[in-house]
Amino acid sequence: MLTKDTYQQHVDTLIKELVELYERINYPTLAKQFRDQCYNIINTTAANQSSMMLDVKRGQQTEIEAITGYLLNHANRVRLSMTEHQKLYHRLLNS
């Protein structure tokens, strides 16, 4: 189980990886604004269950390939390692 601190560290790492990918593919973003926007969405939707979580619980196919797989393909093209996204991708593929 993730504590609030480890959860925040995990999310921050995912955000940092995305920001680096955006920079590599010439899609500039301001890291702090992007982080704040991500946390705003997390806080706003905290009581919701994501469609992907519901798919996992139901044993149905998730959209992990369309979302994270897409990002990882772009990262591979620019030779960027996105370790946390890889872990998340494989964890959800194997769930």
Coordinates of C-alpha atoms in Angstrom, one line a residue:
M1 CA 0.0 0.0 0.0
L2 CA 1.3 3.4 -0.9
T3 CA 1.5 6.1 1.8
K4 CA 0.6 9.7 0.9
D5 CA 4.3 10.5 0.7
T6 CA 5.2 7.5 -1.5
Y7 CA 2.2 8.1 -3.6
Q8 CA 3.2 11.7 -4.2
Q9 CA 6.8 10.6 -5.0
H10 CA 5.4 8.1 -7.5
V11 CA 3.2 10.7 -9.1
D12 CA 6.0 13.3 -9.2
T13 CA 8.3 10.8 -10.9
L14 CA 5.6 10.0 -13.5
I15 CA 5.1 13.8 -14.1
K16 CA 8.9 14.4 -14.5
E17 CA 9.1 11.6 -17.0
L18 CA 6.2 13.1 -19.0
V19 CA 7.8 16.6 -18.9
E20 CA 11.1 15.2 -20.2
L21 CA 9.3 13.4 -23.0
Y22 CA 7.4 16.5 -24.0
E23 CA 10.6 18.5 -24.1
R24 CA 12.3 15.8 -26.2
I25 CA 9.5 15.8 -28.8
N26 CA 9.4 19.6 -28.9
Y27 CA 6.1 19.9 -27.0
P28 CA 7.2 22.5 -24.4
T29 CA 5.4 22.6 -21.1
L30 CA 6.2 24.3 -17.8
A31 CA 6.9 21.6 -15.3
K32 CA 5.4 23.3 -12.3
Q33 CA 2.2 24.3 -14.1
F34 CA 1.9 20.7 -15.5
R35 CA 2.5 19.2 -12.0
D36 CA -0.1 21.6 -10.5
Q37 CA -2.6 20.7 -13.1
C38 CA -2.1 17.0 -12.6
Y39 CA -2.6 17.3 -8.8
N40 CA -5.6 19.5 -9.4
I41 CA -7.2 16.7 -11.5
I42 CA -6.1 14.1 -8.9
N43 CA -7.7 16.1 -6.1
T44 CA -10.9 16.9 -8.0
T45 CA -11.5 13.3 -9.0
A46 CA -10.2 11.6 -5.8
A47 CA -13.6 10.1 -4.9
N48 CA -14.1 8.7 -8.5
Q49 CA -13.1 5.3 -9.7
S50 CA -11.3 5.4 -13.0
S51 CA -12.5 3.4 -15.9
M52 CA -9.2 1.6 -16.0
M53 CA -9.5 0.6 -12.3
L54 CA -13.0 -0.7 -13.0
D55 CA -11.7 -2.6 -16.0
V56 CA -9.0 -4.2 -13.9
K57 CA -11.5 -5.2 -11.2
R58 CA -13.8 -6.7 -13.9
G59 CA -11.0 -8.6 -15.5
Q60 CA -11.6 -6.6 -18.7
Q61 CA -9.1 -5.2 -21.2
T62 CA -7.8 -1.7 -20.2
E63 CA -6.8 1.2 -22.2
I64 CA -3.2 1.0 -20.9
E65 CA -1.8 0.2 -24.4
A66 CA -3.6 3.2 -25.9
I67 CA -2.4 5.6 -23.2
T68 CA 0.9 4.5 -21.6
G69 CA 1.9 2.3 -24.5
Y70 CA 1.6 5.3 -26.8
L71 CA 3.8 7.4 -24.5
L72 CA 6.4 4.6 -24.2
N73 CA 6.5 4.2 -28.0
H74 CA 7.3 8.0 -28.3
A75 CA 9.9 7.7 -25.6
N76 CA 11.6 4.8 -27.4
R77 CA 11.8 6.9 -30.6
V78 CA 13.7 9.6 -28.8
R79 CA 15.7 7.1 -26.7
L80 CA 14.2 8.2 -23.4
S81 CA 13.9 5.7 -20.5
M82 CA 10.6 6.2 -18.7
T83 CA 11.2 3.7 -15.8
E84 CA 8.1 4.5 -13.7
H85 CA 5.8 4.5 -16.7
Q86 CA 7.3 1.1 -17.8
K87 CA 6.6 -0.3 -14.3
L88 CA 3.0 1.0 -14.3
Y89 CA 2.5 -0.3 -17.9
H90 CA 3.7 -3.9 -17.0
R91 CA 1.8 -3.9 -13.7
L92 CA -1.4 -3.1 -15.4
L93 CA -0.8 -5.4 -18.4
N94 CA -0.3 -8.3 -15.9
S95 CA -3.3 -7.5 -13.7

